[in-house]
Structure formats: structure tokens, C-alpha cells
CSV table of C-alpha atoms in Angstrom, one decimal:
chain,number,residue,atom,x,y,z
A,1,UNK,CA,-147.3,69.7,161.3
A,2,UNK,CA,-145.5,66.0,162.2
A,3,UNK,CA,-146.6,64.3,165.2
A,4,UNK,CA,-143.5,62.4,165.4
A,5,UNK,CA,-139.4,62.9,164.6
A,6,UNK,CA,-137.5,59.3,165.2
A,7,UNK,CA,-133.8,60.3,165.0
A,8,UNK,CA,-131.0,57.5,164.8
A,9,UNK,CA,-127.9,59.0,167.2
A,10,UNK,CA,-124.2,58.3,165.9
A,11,UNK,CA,-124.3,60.5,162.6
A,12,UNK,CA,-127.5,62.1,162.4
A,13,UNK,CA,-128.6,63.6,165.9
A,14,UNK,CA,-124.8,63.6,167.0
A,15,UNK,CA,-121.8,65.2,165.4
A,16,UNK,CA,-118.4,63.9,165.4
A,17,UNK,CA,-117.5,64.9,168.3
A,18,UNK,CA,-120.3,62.4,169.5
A,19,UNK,CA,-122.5,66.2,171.2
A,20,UNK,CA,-126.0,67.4,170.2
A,21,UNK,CA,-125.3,70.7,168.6
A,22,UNK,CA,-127.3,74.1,170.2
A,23,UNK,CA,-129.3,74.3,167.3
A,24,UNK,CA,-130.3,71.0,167.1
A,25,UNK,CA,-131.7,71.1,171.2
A,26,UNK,CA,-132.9,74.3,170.5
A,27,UNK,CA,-134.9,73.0,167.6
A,28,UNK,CA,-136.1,69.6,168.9
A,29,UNK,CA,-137.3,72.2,172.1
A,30,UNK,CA,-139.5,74.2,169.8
A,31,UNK,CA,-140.9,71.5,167.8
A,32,UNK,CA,-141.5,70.3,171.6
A,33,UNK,CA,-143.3,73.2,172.8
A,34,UNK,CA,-145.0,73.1,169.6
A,35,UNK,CA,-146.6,69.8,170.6
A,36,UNK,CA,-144.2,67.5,168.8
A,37,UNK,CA,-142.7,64.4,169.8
A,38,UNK,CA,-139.2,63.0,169.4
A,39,UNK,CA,-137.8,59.2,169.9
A,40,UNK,CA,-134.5,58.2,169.7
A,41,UNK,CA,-134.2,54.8,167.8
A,42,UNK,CA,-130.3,53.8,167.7
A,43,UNK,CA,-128.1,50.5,167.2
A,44,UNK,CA,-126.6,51.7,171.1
A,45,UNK,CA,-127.7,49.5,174.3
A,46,UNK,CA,-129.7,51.4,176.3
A,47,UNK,CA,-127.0,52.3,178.6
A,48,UNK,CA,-125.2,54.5,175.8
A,49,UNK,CA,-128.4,55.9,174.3
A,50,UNK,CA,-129.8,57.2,177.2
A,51,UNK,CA,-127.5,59.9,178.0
A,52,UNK,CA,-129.0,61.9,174.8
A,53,UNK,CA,-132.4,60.9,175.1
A,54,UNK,CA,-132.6,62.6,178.5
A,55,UNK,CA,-131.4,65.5,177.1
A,56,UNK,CA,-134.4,65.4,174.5
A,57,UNK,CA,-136.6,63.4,175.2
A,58,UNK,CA,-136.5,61.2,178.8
A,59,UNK,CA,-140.4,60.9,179.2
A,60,UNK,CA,-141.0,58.8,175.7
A,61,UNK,CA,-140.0,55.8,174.7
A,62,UNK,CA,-136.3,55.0,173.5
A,63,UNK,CA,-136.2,52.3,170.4
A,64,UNK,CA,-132.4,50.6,170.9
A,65,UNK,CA,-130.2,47.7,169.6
A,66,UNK,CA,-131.9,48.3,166.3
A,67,UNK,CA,-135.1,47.7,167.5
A,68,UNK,CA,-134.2,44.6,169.4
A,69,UNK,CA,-135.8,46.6,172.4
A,70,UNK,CA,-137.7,49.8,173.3
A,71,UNK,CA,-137.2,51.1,176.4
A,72,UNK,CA,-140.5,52.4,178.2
A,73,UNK,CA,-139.9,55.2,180.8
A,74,UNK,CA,-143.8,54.9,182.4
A,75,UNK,CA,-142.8,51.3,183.0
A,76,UNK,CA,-139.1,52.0,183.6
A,77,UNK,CA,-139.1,48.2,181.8
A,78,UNK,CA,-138.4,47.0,178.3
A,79,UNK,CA,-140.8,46.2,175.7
A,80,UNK,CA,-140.7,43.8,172.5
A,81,UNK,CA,-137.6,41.7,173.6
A,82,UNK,CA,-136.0,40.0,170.8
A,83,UNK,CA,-132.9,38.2,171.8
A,84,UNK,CA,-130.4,35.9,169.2
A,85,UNK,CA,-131.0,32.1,170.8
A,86,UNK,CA,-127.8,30.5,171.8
A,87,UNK,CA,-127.9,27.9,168.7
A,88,UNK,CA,-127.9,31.1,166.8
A,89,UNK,CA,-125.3,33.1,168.3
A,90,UNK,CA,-122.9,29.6,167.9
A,91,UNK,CA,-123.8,30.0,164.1
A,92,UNK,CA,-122.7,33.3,164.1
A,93,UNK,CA,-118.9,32.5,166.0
A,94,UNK,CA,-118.5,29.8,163.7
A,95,UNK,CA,-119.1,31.8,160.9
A,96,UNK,CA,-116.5,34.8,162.3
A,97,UNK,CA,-114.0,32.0,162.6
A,98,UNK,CA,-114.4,30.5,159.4
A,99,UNK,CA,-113.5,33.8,157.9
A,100,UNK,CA,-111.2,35.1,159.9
A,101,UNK,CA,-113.1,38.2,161.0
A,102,UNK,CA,-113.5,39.3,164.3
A,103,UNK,CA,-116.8,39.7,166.3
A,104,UNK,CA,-118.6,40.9,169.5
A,105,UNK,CA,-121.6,40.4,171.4
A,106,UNK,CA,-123.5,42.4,173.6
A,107,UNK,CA,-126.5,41.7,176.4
A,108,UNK,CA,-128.0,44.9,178.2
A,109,UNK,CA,-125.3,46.0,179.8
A,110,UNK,CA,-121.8,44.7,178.5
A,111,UNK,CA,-120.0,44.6,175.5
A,112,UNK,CA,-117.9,41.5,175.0
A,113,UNK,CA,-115.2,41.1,173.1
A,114,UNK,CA,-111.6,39.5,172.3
A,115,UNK,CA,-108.5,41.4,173.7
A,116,UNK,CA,-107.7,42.0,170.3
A,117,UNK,CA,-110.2,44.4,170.0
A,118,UNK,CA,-109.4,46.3,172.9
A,119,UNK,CA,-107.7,49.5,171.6
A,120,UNK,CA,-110.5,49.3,168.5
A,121,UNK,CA,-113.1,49.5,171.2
A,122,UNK,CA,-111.6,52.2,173.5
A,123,UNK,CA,-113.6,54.9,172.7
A,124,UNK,CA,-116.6,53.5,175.0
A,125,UNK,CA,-114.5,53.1,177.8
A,126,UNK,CA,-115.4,56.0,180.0
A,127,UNK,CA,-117.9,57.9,177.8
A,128,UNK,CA,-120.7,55.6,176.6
A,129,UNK,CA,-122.1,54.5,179.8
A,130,UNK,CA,-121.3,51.3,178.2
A,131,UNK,CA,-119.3,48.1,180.2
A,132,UNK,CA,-116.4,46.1,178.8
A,133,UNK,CA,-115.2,42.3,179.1
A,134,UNK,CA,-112.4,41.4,177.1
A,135,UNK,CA,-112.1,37.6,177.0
A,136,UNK,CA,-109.1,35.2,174.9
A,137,UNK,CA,-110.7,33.7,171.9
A,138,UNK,CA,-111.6,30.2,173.7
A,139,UNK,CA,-113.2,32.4,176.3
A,140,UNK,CA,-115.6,34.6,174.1
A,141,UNK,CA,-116.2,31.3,171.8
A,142,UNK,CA,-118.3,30.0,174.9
A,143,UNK,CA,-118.9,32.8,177.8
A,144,UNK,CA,-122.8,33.4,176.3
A,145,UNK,CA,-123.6,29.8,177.2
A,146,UNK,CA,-121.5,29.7,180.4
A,147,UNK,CA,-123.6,32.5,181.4
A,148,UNK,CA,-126.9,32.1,179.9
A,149,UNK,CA,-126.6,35.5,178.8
A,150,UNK,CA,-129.4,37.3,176.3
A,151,UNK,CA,-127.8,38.9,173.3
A,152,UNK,CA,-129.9,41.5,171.4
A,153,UNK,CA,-127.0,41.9,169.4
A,154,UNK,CA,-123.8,40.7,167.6
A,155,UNK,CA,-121.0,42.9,165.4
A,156,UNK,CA,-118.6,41.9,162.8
A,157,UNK,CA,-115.5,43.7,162.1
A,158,UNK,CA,-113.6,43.7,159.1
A,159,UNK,CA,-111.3,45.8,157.2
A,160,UNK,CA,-111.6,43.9,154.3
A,161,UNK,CA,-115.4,44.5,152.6
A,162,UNK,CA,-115.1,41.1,150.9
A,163,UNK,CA,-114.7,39.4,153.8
A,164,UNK,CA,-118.1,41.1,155.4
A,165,UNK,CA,-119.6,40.4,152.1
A,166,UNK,CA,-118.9,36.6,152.6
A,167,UNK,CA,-120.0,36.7,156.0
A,168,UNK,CA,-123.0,38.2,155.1
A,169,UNK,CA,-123.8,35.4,152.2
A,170,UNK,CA,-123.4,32.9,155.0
A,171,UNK,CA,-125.6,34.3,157.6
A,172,UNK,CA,-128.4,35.2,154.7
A,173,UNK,CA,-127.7,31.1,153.5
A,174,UNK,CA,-128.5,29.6,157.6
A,175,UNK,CA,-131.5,32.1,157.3
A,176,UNK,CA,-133.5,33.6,160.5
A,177,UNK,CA,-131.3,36.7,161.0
A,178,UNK,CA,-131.4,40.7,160.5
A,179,UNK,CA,-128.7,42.1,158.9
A,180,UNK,CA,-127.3,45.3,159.2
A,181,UNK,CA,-124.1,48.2,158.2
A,182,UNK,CA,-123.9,50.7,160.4
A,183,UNK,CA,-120.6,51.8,160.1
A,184,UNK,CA,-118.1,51.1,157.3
A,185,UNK,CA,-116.3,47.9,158.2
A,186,UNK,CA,-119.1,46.8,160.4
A,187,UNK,CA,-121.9,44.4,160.5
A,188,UNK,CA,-124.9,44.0,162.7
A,189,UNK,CA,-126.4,41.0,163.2
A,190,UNK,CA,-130.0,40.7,165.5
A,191,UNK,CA,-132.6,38.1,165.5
A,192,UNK,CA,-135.0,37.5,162.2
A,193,UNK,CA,-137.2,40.7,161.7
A,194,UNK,CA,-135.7,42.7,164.3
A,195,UNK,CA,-135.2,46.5,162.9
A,196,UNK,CA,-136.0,50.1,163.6
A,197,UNK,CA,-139.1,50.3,161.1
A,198,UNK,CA,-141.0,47.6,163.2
A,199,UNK,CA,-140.1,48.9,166.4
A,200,UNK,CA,-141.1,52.5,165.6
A,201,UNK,CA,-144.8,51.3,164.8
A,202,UNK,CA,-144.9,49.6,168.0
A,203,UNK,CA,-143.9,53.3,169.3
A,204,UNK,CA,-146.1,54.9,167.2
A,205,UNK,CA,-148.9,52.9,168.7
A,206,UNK,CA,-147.7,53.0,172.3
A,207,UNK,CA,-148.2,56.7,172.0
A,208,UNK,CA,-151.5,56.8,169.4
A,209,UNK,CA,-149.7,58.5,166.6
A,210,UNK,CA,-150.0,56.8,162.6
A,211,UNK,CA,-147.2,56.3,161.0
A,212,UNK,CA,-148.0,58.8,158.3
A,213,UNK,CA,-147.4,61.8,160.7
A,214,UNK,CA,-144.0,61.1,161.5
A,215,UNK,CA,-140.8,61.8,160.0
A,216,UNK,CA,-137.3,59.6,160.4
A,217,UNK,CA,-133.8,60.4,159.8
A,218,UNK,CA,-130.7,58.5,160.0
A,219,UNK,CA,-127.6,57.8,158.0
A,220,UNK,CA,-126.9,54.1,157.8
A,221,UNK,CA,-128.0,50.8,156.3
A,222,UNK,CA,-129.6,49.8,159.8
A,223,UNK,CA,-132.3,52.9,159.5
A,224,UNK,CA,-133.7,52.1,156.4
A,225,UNK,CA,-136.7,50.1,157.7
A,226,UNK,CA,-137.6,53.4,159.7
A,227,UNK,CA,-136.7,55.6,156.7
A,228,UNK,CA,-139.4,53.7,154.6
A,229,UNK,CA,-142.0,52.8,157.2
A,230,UNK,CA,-141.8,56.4,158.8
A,231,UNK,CA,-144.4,59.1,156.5
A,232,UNK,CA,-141.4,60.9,155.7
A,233,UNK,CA,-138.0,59.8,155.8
A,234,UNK,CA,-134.6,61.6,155.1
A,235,UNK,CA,-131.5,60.4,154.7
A,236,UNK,CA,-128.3,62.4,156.0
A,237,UNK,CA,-126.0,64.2,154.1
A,238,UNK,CA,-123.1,61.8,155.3
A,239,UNK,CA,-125.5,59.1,154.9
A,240,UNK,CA,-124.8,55.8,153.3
A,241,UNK,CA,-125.2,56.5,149.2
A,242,UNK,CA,-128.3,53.0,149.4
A,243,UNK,CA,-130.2,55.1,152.0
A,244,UNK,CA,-130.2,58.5,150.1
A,245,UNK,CA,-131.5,56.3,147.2
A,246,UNK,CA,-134.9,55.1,149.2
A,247,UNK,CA,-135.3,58.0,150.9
A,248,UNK,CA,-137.9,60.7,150.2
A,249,UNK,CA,-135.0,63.9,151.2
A,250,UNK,CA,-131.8,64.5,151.5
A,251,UNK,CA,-130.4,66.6,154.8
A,252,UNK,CA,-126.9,68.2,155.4
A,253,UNK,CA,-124.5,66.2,157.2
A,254,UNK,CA,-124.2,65.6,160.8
A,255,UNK,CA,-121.7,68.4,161.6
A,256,UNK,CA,-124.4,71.0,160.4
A,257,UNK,CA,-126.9,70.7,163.0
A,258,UNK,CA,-129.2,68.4,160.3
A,259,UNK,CA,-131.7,67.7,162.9
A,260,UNK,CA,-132.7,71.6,163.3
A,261,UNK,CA,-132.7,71.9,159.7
A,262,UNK,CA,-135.1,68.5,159.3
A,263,UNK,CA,-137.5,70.3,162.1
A,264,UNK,CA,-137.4,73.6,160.1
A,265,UNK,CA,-138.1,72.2,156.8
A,266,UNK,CA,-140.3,69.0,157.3
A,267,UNK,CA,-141.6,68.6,161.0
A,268,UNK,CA,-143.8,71.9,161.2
A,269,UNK,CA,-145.4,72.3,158.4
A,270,UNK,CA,-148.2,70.5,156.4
């Protein structure tokens, strides 16, 4: 039997209705009672994340931001801070501008964001646990500095995948960040080797587990450091066609309670 299940949230542990499915808590339960752990590692801020891992798992710790930090309940305190430095993050706006593609940035609490982005953003209003601020242009171009915020984390949107594609050739040219797709249309950008495969050994040794008894799953571009560090590593049925490729299984999708069939399959035996 695993020691360890790491599940990514939006499109592995969650369906599209953004709920944990019955079977899924009721597996995650029994491979609890069975003397199993499970860690939620996710892109979300803490804030967002935590409302399903205290449904599953509130006494470990909680990987978020991509890794950028873990969340430690016994300390109620954050571990292995990475934050983008200012020069950075004014590398990254000029780079949004030059391309015409808009961004956000985020510290622990707040997402913030142009007004143009306010209807794209909407859904977190309310049901993330997650704060707004939607500033003009001029007014996002300098409010981290203004500030002194700490940003974990910075997001590119674009329609257009050549335009992400250029964006991304210009980040990988300046050097020093990580990179991630997490959603079609949408990259994440976090400070140089800043990803869920680190941060789940630094789990895995908070809590005395090797990395060989644990099993990841996600969907996106942003787990595959986790699916290839973790001992086993599945990619989702509605996973990203790159991730399916380095992975060592293939789930169902997200809307067919994946996670209890993960459990069932490759968590209690062996």
C-alpha cells in the first residue's frame, strides 16, 4: 500500500462544478482509515485551496501557488517561501505589454488585476475564498512596488496561443523563472525552480515518507514535476495530452470520481 496521494484540485480532485464527488471523500476516507495520507498540492493561494483540504485532509500539510509555498497546519505558518523579486515581476509587465496580453499578480491573499479582466475573473468572486482588486493599467503597472507586496505568483492570459508562446520565449530568454499551463489560454509564471515536484519532497520529508511510496495525480502542465518525482504518477483523463505522455497511468476524467478510482487501483495495493 502507498503512504502518500498528492492530488492537484481544479480538474483532478474537483469536477466541473468545482465539488469533491461522494466517492471520491469516501475513498480518500478509507485509504485514510487505512493509514494513508493525502496532500493537496494546487496552483490556488491558500485562501481558495483550503476549503477542500479541510474537507480531506486539514491536519497535513497543503503545497499551494505551485509549490511557491506549503502551508503547515502544526505551525499554522508557511514553509519554503519563494516569492518573484520586484525587478522580476517589472520583467514580467513589460513583457505582457510588449505583447499585448494581459496579466495578473497575486500575494497571499489578493488577486490583482486590470478592470478588463473583471467579468473573466468573476467566478472567484464569492466562492474561492479569494480577494479582488481591479486597478487601470497605470495602476497595476506599479501597485506591487507602491506596496511592497510579495508575489508568489503571476498569470498570462491570452486567447491567442502564439501570443503565450512568444511570451513564454521571452521569459525562458531573461532566464530565472518557472513556467507553467495550467489551463488553456493561461500561463503561470513563479520564481526559478519553484514547482510542485520540489515542494512535495519537502512534504514528503516533513512527514518521514520517501518519495517512492507516494502516488500523484493531476491534469496540467504545472503537475508534471510531481507526476515524475512522485513513485507513481497518473495523469487524468482530461489531462493535458504532454502530461499523459510522462506519466506512468492514465485515470478517467474529473467528472468520474478519478480520485476514488486512483485509490482503488494504485494507492492500496503493492
Amino acid at each position: 500500500m502507498k503512504k502518500l496521494l498528492a492530488v492537484d484540485l481544479d480538474g483532478t480532485l474537483l469536477n466541473e462544478n468545482h465539488e469533491i464527488s461522494q466517492a471520491n471523500l469516501e475513498a480518500i476516507q478509507n485509504f485514510q482509515t487505512r493509514g494513508g495520507s493525502v496532500v493537496v498540492a494546487t496552483g490556488r493561494n491558500f485562501q481558495a485551496a483550503t476549503i477542500y483540504a479541510e474537507k480531506i485532509s486539514p491536519s497535513l500539510p497543503m503545497i499551494c501557488f505551485n509549490g511557491a509555498y506549503i502551508y503547515d497546519p502544526d505551525t499554522n505558518g508557511f514553509s519554503k517561501k519563494r516569492f518573484l523579486s520586484h525587478d522580476q515581476i517589472e520583467s514580467v509587465i513589460k513583457i505582457a505589454e510588449e505583447n499585448q496580453v494581459l496579466y495578473r499578480y497575486y500575494d497571499m491573499q489578493t488577486i490583482y488585476a486590470t478592470d478588463g479582466m473583471r467579468e473573466a475573473l468573476s467566478k472567484y468572486e464569492g466562492g474561492f475564498g479569494v480577494k479582488l482588486l481591479f486597478l487601470s493599467d497605470e495602476g497595476l503597472r506599479n501597485y506591487y512596488r507602491e506596496h511592497s507586496l510579495e508575489v508568489p505568483k503571476m498569470v498570462f492570459h491570452s486567447h491567442e496561443p502564439e501570443q503565450l508562446k512568444a511570451v513564454r520565449v521571452a521569459l525562458e530568454g531573461i532566464g530565472g523563472f518557472a513556467l507553467a499551463q495550467s489551463w488553456e489560454g493561461v500561463l503561470e509564471v513563479m520564481a526559478q525552480d519553484v514547482n510542485k515536484g520540489s515542494a512535495l519532497q519537502v512534504v514528503c520529508d516533513r512527514l518521514g515518507i520517501a518519495m517512492e511510496d507516494t502516488v500523484a495525480v493531476g491534469d496540467q502542465e504545472n503537475d508534471m514535476t510531481m507526476i515524475q518525482s512522485a513513485g507513481m504518477g497518473i495523469a487524468m483523463g482530461n489531462g493535458a495530452q504532454a502530461l499523459k505522455e510522462c506519466a506512468d497511468a492514465v485515470t478517467v476524467t474529473n467528472n468520474e470520481s478519478a480520485i476514488a478510482e486512483v485509490i482503488k487501483s494504485y494507492c492500496l495495493e503493492g
